[in-house]
PDB file of C-alpha atoms in Angstrom:
ATOM      1  CA  MET A 139      35.746 -13.187  18.164  1.00  0.00           C
ATOM      2  CA  TYR A 140      34.773 -10.615  15.520  1.00  0.00           C
ATOM      3  CA  GLN A 141      32.580 -13.135  13.717  1.00  0.00           C
ATOM      4  CA  LYS A 142      30.821 -14.091  16.974  1.00  0.00           C
ATOM      5  CA  SER A 143      30.088 -10.421  17.662  1.00  0.00           C
ATOM      6  CA  MET A 144      28.737  -9.949  14.138  1.00  0.00           C
ATOM      7  CA  LYS A 145      26.480 -12.989  14.537  1.00  0.00           C
ATOM      8  CA  LYS A 146      25.063 -11.591  17.789  1.00  0.00           C
ATOM      9  CA  LYS A 147      24.392  -8.224  16.145  1.00  0.00           C
ATOM     10  CA  LEU A 148      22.740  -9.895  13.177  1.00  0.00           C
ATOM     11  CA  LEU A 149      20.574 -12.088  15.373  1.00  0.00           C
ATOM     12  CA  ARG A 150      19.510  -9.074  17.433  1.00  0.00           C
ATOM     13  CA  SER A 151      18.626  -7.163  14.256  1.00  0.00           C
ATOM     14  CA  LEU A 152      16.687 -10.079  12.819  1.00  0.00           C
ATOM     15  CA  LEU A 153      14.728 -10.586  16.017  1.00  0.00           C
ATOM     16  CA  LEU A 154      13.526  -6.982  15.890  1.00  0.00           C
ATOM     17  CA  LEU A 155      12.190  -7.193  12.324  1.00  0.00           C
ATOM     18  CA  PRO A 156       8.879  -8.987  13.117  1.00  0.00           C
ATOM     19  CA  ALA A 157       8.037  -6.427  15.805  1.00  0.00           C
ATOM     20  CA  LEU A 158       8.791  -3.622  13.380  1.00  0.00           C
ATOM     21  CA  PHE A 159       6.438  -5.011  10.735  1.00  0.00           C
ATOM     22  CA  ALA A 160       3.638  -5.638  13.224  1.00  0.00           C
ATOM     23  CA  SER A 161       3.888  -2.071  14.492  1.00  0.00           C
ATOM     24  CA  LEU A 162       3.844  -0.695  10.935  1.00  0.00           C
ATOM     25  CA  ALA A 163       0.471  -2.277  10.206  1.00  0.00           C
ATOM     26  CA  LEU A 164      -1.091  -0.632  13.267  1.00  0.00           C
ATOM     27  CA  ALA A 165       0.704   2.668  12.801  1.00  0.00           C
ATOM     28  CA  HIS A 166      -0.854   3.471   9.425  1.00  0.00           C
ATOM     29  CA  SER A 167      -4.499   3.149  10.437  1.00  0.00           C
ATOM     30  CA  GLY A 168      -6.172   6.458  11.169  1.00  0.00           C
ATOM     31  CA  VAL A 169      -3.432   8.778   9.868  1.00  0.00           C
ATOM     32  CA  LYS A 170      -5.062  11.995   8.684  1.00  0.00           C
ATOM     33  CA  ASP A 171      -2.151  14.130   7.480  1.00  0.00           C
ATOM     34  CA  ARG A 172      -1.141  13.193   3.930  1.00  0.00           C
ATOM     35  CA  ASN A 173       2.490  14.221   4.479  1.00  0.00           C
ATOM     36  CA  VAL A 174       2.766  11.998   7.532  1.00  0.00           C
ATOM     37  CA  MET A 175       1.128   9.133   5.616  1.00  0.00           C
ATOM     38  CA  ALA A 176       3.622   9.582   2.760  1.00  0.00           C
ATOM     39  CA  ARG A 177       6.512   9.443   5.251  1.00  0.00           C
ATOM     40  CA  MET A 178       5.074   6.342   6.889  1.00  0.00           C
ATOM     41  CA  MET A 179       4.668   4.615   3.536  1.00  0.00           C
ATOM     42  CA  LEU A 180       8.252   5.469   2.607  1.00  0.00           C
ATOM     43  CA  MET A 181       9.508   3.950   5.862  1.00  0.00           C
ATOM     44  CA  SER A 182       7.236   0.933   5.401  1.00  0.00           C
ATOM     45  CA  ASN A 183       8.725   0.359   1.957  1.00  0.00           C
ATOM     46  CA  MET A 184      12.211   0.653   3.428  1.00  0.00           C
ATOM     47  CA  ALA A 185      11.309  -1.956   6.062  1.00  0.00           C
ATOM     48  CA  SER A 186       9.878  -4.293   3.421  1.00  0.00           C
ATOM     49  CA  ASN A 187      13.152  -4.214   1.538  1.00  0.00           C
ATOM     50  CA  MET A 188      15.120  -4.800   4.742  1.00  0.00           C
ATOM     51  CA  LYS A 189      12.866  -7.823   5.310  1.00  0.00           C
ATOM     52  CA  VAL A 190      13.874  -9.274   1.917  1.00  0.00           C
ATOM     53  CA  ILE A 191      17.525  -9.051   2.907  1.00  0.00           C
ATOM     54  CA  GLY A 192      16.836 -10.317   6.428  1.00  0.00           C
ATOM     55  CA  LYS A 193      15.033 -13.436   5.217  1.00  0.00           C
ATOM     56  CA  MET A 194      17.897 -14.300   2.904  1.00  0.00           C
ATOM     57  CA  ALA A 195      20.448 -13.632   5.644  1.00  0.00           C
ATOM     58  CA  LYS A 196      18.539 -15.945   8.016  1.00  0.00           C
ATOM     59  CA  ALA A 197      18.239 -18.517   5.204  1.00  0.00           C
ATOM     60  CA  THR A 198      14.442 -18.547   5.503  1.00  0.00           C
ATOM     61  CA  ALA A 199      14.435 -17.434   1.876  1.00  0.00           C
ATOM     62  CA  GLN A 200      16.798 -18.648  -0.797  1.00  0.00           C
ATOM     63  CA  PHE A 201      19.588 -16.257  -1.720  1.00  0.00           C
ATOM     64  CA  ASP A 202      18.825 -14.458  -4.952  1.00  0.00           C
ATOM     65  CA  LYS A 203      21.585 -12.035  -5.854  1.00  0.00           C
ATOM     66  CA  ASP A 204      19.403  -9.959  -8.188  1.00  0.00           C
ATOM     67  CA  GLN A 205      16.596  -9.697  -5.658  1.00  0.00           C
ATOM     68  CA  ALA A 206      19.017  -8.766  -2.844  1.00  0.00           C
ATOM     69  CA  GLU A 207      20.714  -6.149  -5.018  1.00  0.00           C
ATOM     70  CA  GLY A 208      17.310  -4.812  -6.025  1.00  0.00           C
ATOM     71  CA  ALA A 209      16.269  -4.494  -2.370  1.00  0.00           C
ATOM     72  CA  LEU A 210      19.500  -2.677  -1.524  1.00  0.00           C
ATOM     73  CA  LEU A 211      19.117  -0.295  -4.453  1.00  0.00           C
ATOM     74  CA  GLU A 212      15.511   0.379  -3.440  1.00  0.00           C
ATOM     75  CA  ILE A 213      16.678   1.149   0.106  1.00  0.00           C
ATOM     76  CA  ALA A 214      19.223   3.556  -1.402  1.00  0.00           C
ATOM     77  CA  ARG A 215      16.503   5.239  -3.482  1.00  0.00           C
ATOM     78  CA  LEU A 216      14.187   5.551  -0.490  1.00  0.00           C
ATOM     79  CA  ALA A 217      17.006   6.905   1.678  1.00  0.00           C
ATOM     80  CA  LYS A 218      17.642   9.575  -0.943  1.00  0.00           C
ATOM     81  CA  GLU A 219      13.934  10.544  -0.837  1.00  0.00           C
ATOM     82  CA  THR A 220      13.743  10.575   2.961  1.00  0.00           C
ATOM     83  CA  PRO A 221      14.891  14.165   3.635  1.00  0.00           C
ATOM     84  CA  ALA A 222      12.415  15.573   1.100  1.00  0.00           C
ATOM     85  CA  ALA A 223       9.614  13.574   2.733  1.00  0.00           C
ATOM     86  CA  PHE A 224      10.421  15.230   6.056  1.00  0.00           C
ATOM     87  CA  GLU A 225      11.035  18.800   4.840  1.00  0.00           C
ATOM     88  CA  LYS A 226       7.546  19.867   5.869  1.00  0.00           C
ATOM     89  CA  GLN A 227       7.101  19.659   9.625  1.00  0.00           C
ATOM     90  CA  ALA A 228       3.774  17.875   9.380  1.00  0.00           C
ATOM     91  CA  THR A 229       2.256  16.276  12.454  1.00  0.00           C
ATOM     92  CA  ASP A 230      -0.368  13.695  13.176  1.00  0.00           C
ATOM     93  CA  PRO A 231      -1.275  11.888  16.409  1.00  0.00           C
ATOM     94  CA  LYS A 232      -0.053   8.662  14.765  1.00  0.00           C
ATOM     95  CA  SER A 233       3.316  10.148  13.790  1.00  0.00           C
ATOM     96  CA  GLU A 234       6.377   8.853  15.627  1.00  0.00           C
ATOM     97  CA  ALA A 235       8.660  11.582  14.299  1.00  0.00           C
ATOM     98  CA  LYS A 236      10.377  13.633  16.999  1.00  0.00           C
ATOM     99  CA  ALA A 237      10.681  17.418  16.663  1.00  0.00           C
ATOM    100  CA  GLU A 238      14.462  16.974  16.664  1.00  0.00           C
ATOM    101  CA  ILE A 239      14.240  15.968  13.001  1.00  0.00           C
ATOM    102  CA  TRP A 240      13.536  19.565  12.098  1.00  0.00           C
ATOM    103  CA  THR A 241      15.812  21.202  14.670  1.00  0.00           C
ATOM    104  CA  GLU A 242      18.682  18.920  13.592  1.00  0.00           C
ATOM    105  CA  PHE A 243      17.705  18.562   9.948  1.00  0.00           C
ATOM    106  CA  ASP A 244      21.272  18.643   8.616  1.00  0.00           C
ATOM    107  CA  ASP A 245      22.205  15.690  10.851  1.00  0.00           C
ATOM    108  CA  PHE A 246      19.029  13.887   9.787  1.00  0.00           C
ATOM    109  CA  LYS A 247      19.982  14.393   6.125  1.00  0.00           C
ATOM    110  CA  THR A 248      23.506  13.126   6.826  1.00  0.00           C
ATOM    111  CA  ILE A 249      22.146   9.878   8.273  1.00  0.00           C
ATOM    112  CA  SER A 250      19.912   9.426   5.216  1.00  0.00           C
ATOM    113  CA  GLU A 251      22.846  10.072   2.899  1.00  0.00           C
ATOM    114  CA  THR A 252      24.990   7.554   4.786  1.00  0.00           C
ATOM    115  CA  LEU A 253      22.256   4.937   4.424  1.00  0.00           C
ATOM    116  CA  ARG A 254      21.929   5.724   0.715  1.00  0.00           C
ATOM    117  CA  SER A 255      25.666   5.496   0.156  1.00  0.00           C
ATOM    118  CA  ASP A 256      26.032   2.285   2.181  1.00  0.00           C
ATOM    119  CA  ALA A 257      23.107   0.557   0.465  1.00  0.00           C
ATOM    120  CA  THR A 258      24.420   1.509  -2.980  1.00  0.00           C
ATOM    121  CA  SER A 259      27.915   0.283  -2.155  1.00  0.00           C
ATOM    122  CA  LEU A 260      26.641  -2.949  -0.626  1.00  0.00           C
ATOM    123  CA  ALA A 261      24.446  -3.678  -3.665  1.00  0.00           C
ATOM    124  CA  GLY A 262      27.535  -3.691  -5.820  1.00  0.00           C
ATOM    125  CA  SER A 263      29.474  -5.980  -3.504  1.00  0.00           C
ATOM    126  CA  LEU A 264      27.121  -8.952  -3.128  1.00  0.00           C
ATOM    127  CA  SER A 265      28.362 -12.306  -4.343  1.00  0.00           C
ATOM    128  CA  THR A 266      26.996 -14.884  -1.910  1.00  0.00           C
ATOM    129  CA  ALA A 267      24.470 -15.210   0.895  1.00  0.00           C
ATOM    130  CA  GLN A 268      27.326 -14.736   3.373  1.00  0.00           C
ATOM    131  CA  ASP A 269      27.708 -11.162   2.107  1.00  0.00           C
ATOM    132  CA  LEU A 270      24.231 -10.371   3.416  1.00  0.00           C
ATOM    133  CA  ARG A 271      25.090 -10.622   7.112  1.00  0.00           C
ATOM    134  CA  PRO A 272      27.592  -7.760   7.193  1.00  0.00           C
ATOM    135  CA  ALA A 273      25.348  -5.773   4.825  1.00  0.00           C
ATOM    136  CA  LEU A 274      22.355  -6.193   7.122  1.00  0.00           C
ATOM    137  CA  ILE A 275      24.393  -5.217  10.175  1.00  0.00           C
ATOM    138  CA  LYS A 276      25.721  -2.095   8.459  1.00  0.00           C
ATOM    139  CA  LEU A 277      22.268  -0.996   7.277  1.00  0.00           C
ATOM    140  CA  SER A 278      20.675  -1.788  10.635  1.00  0.00           C
ATOM    141  CA  GLN A 279      23.183   0.507  12.334  1.00  0.00           C
ATOM    142  CA  SER A 280      22.062   3.423  10.152  1.00  0.00           C
ATOM    143  CA  CYS A 281      18.398   2.611  10.755  1.00  0.00           C
ATOM    144  CA  LYS A 282      18.918   2.314  14.506  1.00  0.00           C
ATOM    145  CA  GLY A 283      20.964   5.513  14.618  1.00  0.00           C
ATOM    146  CA  CYS A 284      18.145   7.456  13.025  1.00  0.00           C
ATOM    147  CA  HIS A 285      15.291   5.770  14.876  1.00  0.00           C
ATOM    148  CA  SER A 286      17.001   6.125  18.258  1.00  0.00           C
ATOM    149  CA  ARG A 287      17.474   9.814  17.740  1.00  0.00           C
ATOM    150  CA  TYR A 288      14.476  10.908  15.672  1.00  0.00           C
ATOM    151  CA  ARG A 289      11.666   8.408  16.286  1.00  0.00           C
ATOM    152  CA  GLU A 290       9.477   8.047  19.362  1.00  0.00           C
TER     153      GLU A 290
END
């Protein structure tokens, strides 16, 4: 039962990835504020690394332990940088950041720290391609938690 539930969550997460990447390409065109652009690039890099893990988890790319660990460690690094990228309340018509980021900044930082900690821990625990599914689910929960609350 637990494994069936995990598979459904993974499938749902993997199905959302293509839409995320398509929206990223459109989102970056026409951004005028350099702080907003820097935030968008950071999130785009995070998504690219999630895509590496997602492809391996779906078996559309061959499992490469070093590459998967590298992607997880890059996600951890980017998660650590995320609060600093949002310290300035910069706006742009293309920005999808909600004002709640700045009114609930401590909570926002906590979510980033959780993602950083989880990604670091998961990078050290990979042995096989089967380890990627629970890793992807765990990371997707952090991403969704933040996006649901702080992204339009």
